[in-house]
Coordinates of C-alpha atoms in Angstrom, one line a residue:
M1 CA 18.8 0.9 7.0
I2 CA 15.8 -1.4 7.6
E3 CA 15.0 -1.8 11.3
T4 CA 11.5 -3.4 11.3
I5 CA 9.6 -5.6 9.0
V6 CA 5.8 -5.9 9.4
F7 CA 4.0 -8.8 7.8
D8 CA 0.4 -9.1 6.6
V9 CA -1.2 -12.4 7.5
G10 CA -3.6 -13.9 4.9
E11 CA -1.7 -15.1 1.8
T12 CA 1.5 -13.5 3.2
I13 CA 2.4 -15.8 6.1
T14 CA -0.7 -18.1 6.0
R15 CA -2.5 -20.0 3.3
D16 CA -6.2 -19.2 3.0
D17 CA -7.1 -22.7 1.8
R18 CA -8.6 -24.0 5.0
Y19 CA -10.4 -20.7 5.6
W20 CA -12.4 -20.8 2.4
Q21 CA -12.9 -24.6 2.5
S22 CA -14.4 -24.3 5.9
W23 CA -16.8 -21.5 4.7
A24 CA -17.8 -23.6 1.8
D25 CA -18.6 -26.6 4.0
W26 CA -20.5 -24.4 6.4
L27 CA -22.6 -22.8 3.7
D28 CA -23.1 -26.2 2.0
V29 CA -21.7 -25.3 -1.4
P30 CA -18.9 -27.1 -3.3
R31 CA -15.5 -25.9 -2.4
H32 CA -14.6 -25.3 -6.0
T33 CA -17.7 -23.0 -6.4
L34 CA -16.7 -20.8 -3.5
S35 CA -13.0 -20.8 -4.6
A36 CA -14.1 -19.7 -8.1
L37 CA -16.2 -16.9 -6.7
V38 CA -13.3 -15.7 -4.5
G39 CA -11.3 -15.4 -7.7
A40 CA -14.2 -13.5 -9.4
V41 CA -14.4 -10.9 -6.6
V42 CA -10.6 -10.5 -6.6
A43 CA -10.7 -9.8 -10.3
R44 CA -13.4 -7.2 -9.7
G45 CA -11.3 -5.5 -7.0
Q46 CA -13.9 -6.3 -4.3
D47 CA -13.5 -7.5 -0.8
N48 CA -13.2 -11.3 -0.4
A49 CA -16.2 -11.5 1.8
E50 CA -18.4 -10.6 -1.2
A51 CA -17.9 -14.2 -2.4
L52 CA -19.9 -15.3 0.6
R53 CA -22.7 -12.9 -0.3
L54 CA -22.7 -14.3 -3.8
V55 CA -23.3 -17.7 -2.5
R56 CA -25.9 -16.6 0.0
P57 CA -27.3 -13.2 -0.8
G58 CA -28.0 -11.1 2.2
V59 CA -26.0 -13.2 4.5
D60 CA -24.8 -11.6 7.8
V61 CA -21.2 -12.7 7.7
A62 CA -20.6 -11.7 11.3
A63 CA -23.6 -13.6 12.5
E64 CA -22.5 -16.7 10.6
Y65 CA -19.1 -16.4 12.1
R66 CA -20.5 -16.5 15.6
A67 CA -22.7 -19.4 14.6
R68 CA -19.7 -21.3 13.4
E69 CA -17.8 -20.7 16.6
A70 CA -20.8 -21.8 18.7
A71 CA -21.0 -25.0 16.6
G72 CA -17.4 -25.8 17.2
Q73 CA -16.5 -25.1 13.5
G74 CA -14.8 -21.7 14.0
E75 CA -11.4 -20.5 13.1
Y76 CA -8.5 -22.9 13.3
L77 CA -4.8 -22.6 12.4
D78 CA -1.9 -25.0 12.7
E79 CA 1.6 -25.4 11.2
S80 CA 0.2 -26.7 7.9
D81 CA -1.4 -23.3 7.3
L82 CA 1.9 -21.5 7.2
Y83 CA 3.8 -21.0 4.0
D84 CA 7.0 -23.1 4.0
D85 CA 9.3 -20.0 4.0
V86 CA 7.7 -18.3 7.0
R87 CA 9.7 -19.7 9.9
P88 CA 13.1 -19.7 8.1
A89 CA 12.6 -16.1 6.8
L90 CA 11.4 -14.6 10.1
S91 CA 14.2 -16.4 12.0
A92 CA 16.8 -15.1 9.6
L93 CA 15.6 -11.6 9.9
R94 CA 15.7 -11.6 13.7
E95 CA 19.2 -13.0 13.5
L96 CA 20.1 -9.9 11.4
G97 CA 18.7 -7.7 14.2
V98 CA 15.5 -6.8 12.5
R99 CA 12.4 -6.3 14.6
V100 CA 9.7 -8.7 13.2
I101 CA 6.0 -8.0 13.6
V102 CA 2.9 -9.7 12.3
A103 CA -0.1 -7.4 11.9
G104 CA -3.0 -8.0 9.6
N105 CA -6.8 -7.8 9.1
Q106 CA -7.8 -10.8 11.3
T107 CA -10.1 -11.4 14.2
S108 CA -9.0 -11.4 17.8
R109 CA -9.4 -15.2 17.8
A110 CA -7.0 -15.4 14.8
G111 CA -4.5 -13.4 16.9
E112 CA -4.7 -16.0 19.6
L113 CA -4.2 -18.8 17.2
L114 CA -1.3 -17.2 15.5
R115 CA 0.5 -16.5 18.9
A116 CA -0.1 -20.2 19.8
L117 CA 2.1 -21.1 16.8
D118 CA 5.0 -19.4 18.5
L119 CA 6.3 -17.7 15.4
P120 CA 9.8 -16.1 15.5
A121 CA 8.3 -12.6 15.8
D122 CA 8.5 -9.9 18.4
L123 CA 4.8 -9.1 18.2
V124 CA 1.7 -10.7 16.7
V125 CA -1.4 -8.6 16.6
T126 CA -4.6 -8.3 14.5
S127 CA -7.0 -5.6 13.5
G128 CA -9.7 -7.2 15.7
E129 CA -7.5 -6.6 18.7
W130 CA -6.6 -3.1 17.7
G131 CA -10.2 -2.1 16.8
V132 CA -9.1 -0.7 13.4
A133 CA -8.5 -2.4 10.1
K134 CA -6.7 -1.8 6.9
P135 CA -6.7 0.2 4.7
Q136 CA -7.6 2.8 7.4
P137 CA -4.7 5.2 8.1
E138 CA -5.2 4.5 11.8
F139 CA -4.1 0.9 11.3
F140 CA -0.8 2.0 9.9
E141 CA -0.4 4.6 12.7
R142 CA -0.6 1.6 15.1
V143 CA 1.9 -0.2 13.0
L144 CA 4.4 2.6 13.3
E145 CA 3.8 2.8 17.1
V146 CA 4.7 -0.9 17.5
A147 CA 7.5 -0.8 14.9
Q148 CA 9.6 1.4 17.1
A149 CA 11.4 2.7 14.0
A150 CA 11.0 5.6 11.6
P151 CA 8.6 5.0 8.7
D152 CA 11.4 4.9 6.1
R153 CA 13.1 2.2 8.2
T154 CA 10.0 0.1 8.4
V155 CA 8.8 -2.3 5.7
Y156 CA 5.3 -3.6 5.3
V157 CA 5.0 -6.9 3.4
G158 CA 1.7 -7.9 1.9
D159 CA -0.1 -9.2 -1.1
H160 CA -3.1 -6.9 -1.4
P161 CA -2.6 -3.6 -3.2
A162 CA -5.6 -1.7 -1.8
N163 CA -5.2 -3.0 1.8
D164 CA -1.4 -3.3 2.0
I165 CA 0.7 -1.6 -0.6
F166 CA -1.0 1.7 -1.3
P167 CA -2.1 2.6 2.3
A168 CA 1.3 1.6 3.8
K169 CA 3.0 3.7 1.2
R170 CA 0.8 6.7 2.0
A171 CA 1.7 6.3 5.7
G172 CA 5.4 6.7 4.7
L173 CA 6.4 3.1 5.1
R174 CA 8.5 1.2 2.6
V175 CA 6.6 -1.7 1.0
A176 CA 7.2 -5.1 -0.4
H177 CA 4.5 -6.8 -2.5
V178 CA 4.6 -10.6 -2.4
R179 CA 3.4 -12.6 -5.4
R180 CA 1.3 -15.2 -3.7
G181 CA -2.4 -15.9 -3.3
P182 CA -5.0 -14.5 -5.6
W183 CA -4.4 -10.9 -5.0
G184 CA -0.6 -11.2 -5.1
H185 CA -0.6 -13.0 -8.5
L186 CA -3.3 -11.1 -10.2
W187 CA -1.9 -7.6 -9.4
A188 CA 1.9 -8.4 -9.3
D189 CA 2.5 -6.6 -12.6
D190 CA -0.1 -3.9 -12.3
A191 CA 1.5 -0.6 -13.2
K192 CA 0.4 1.1 -10.0
V193 CA 1.8 -1.7 -7.9
V194 CA 5.1 -1.6 -9.8
A195 CA 5.3 2.1 -9.3
E196 CA 4.4 2.1 -5.5
A197 CA 6.2 -1.1 -4.3
D198 CA 9.8 -0.6 -3.2
W199 CA 10.3 -4.3 -3.8
R200 CA 8.3 -7.1 -5.5
I201 CA 9.2 -10.5 -4.2
D202 CA 8.2 -14.1 -4.9
G203 CA 8.9 -15.3 -1.4
L204 CA 9.8 -14.1 2.1
G205 CA 13.4 -15.4 1.8
R206 CA 14.2 -12.5 -0.4
L207 CA 13.8 -10.1 2.5
T208 CA 17.1 -11.1 4.1
S209 CA 19.1 -10.0 1.1
I210 CA 17.0 -6.7 1.0
V211 CA 18.0 -6.1 4.6
A212 CA 21.6 -7.0 3.9
D213 CA 21.8 -4.6 1.0

């Protein structure tokens, strides 16, 4: 019986389009160029931030983030950043009695913006607020603390094998790999993902039938 479902953020509930477009504009490079470089680092299995370092070698990403915030060009989220199936799926899960949590590798500011969207979730929290990030085991220890359910009754939903699927599985959670975003599409049929994921889904609406089963 599934009691709690925990969702990753980027490319699981939110689109990353605006995020990368804003970075391209800030670094004064064509949006297509940065988008292509993000795809390249994904294919290499590197962290997305490496795309920024390819555009501007030696860049201090944290310092640039602060500079963007100071210039009024910092993080921003609104309803258009959500995938269309997010609200219906989360609402349906809560109606089934499932505890719904959103917990991903985002900044504290992103946590504030997500909560301002008033998602149908019992808790929205980020790695920046916890002070620990995926794929560290401590992140998933925190996930289990807030899940209020046993690991085998908790599902973590994400697109990123190294950050979501594999470490969540090592922590004893059940996992659902969603085929969306660069990571989700590129690694959907990878043998290790197929072996580790309890479910592979094309959208969040599939989760209600998983719970019902």
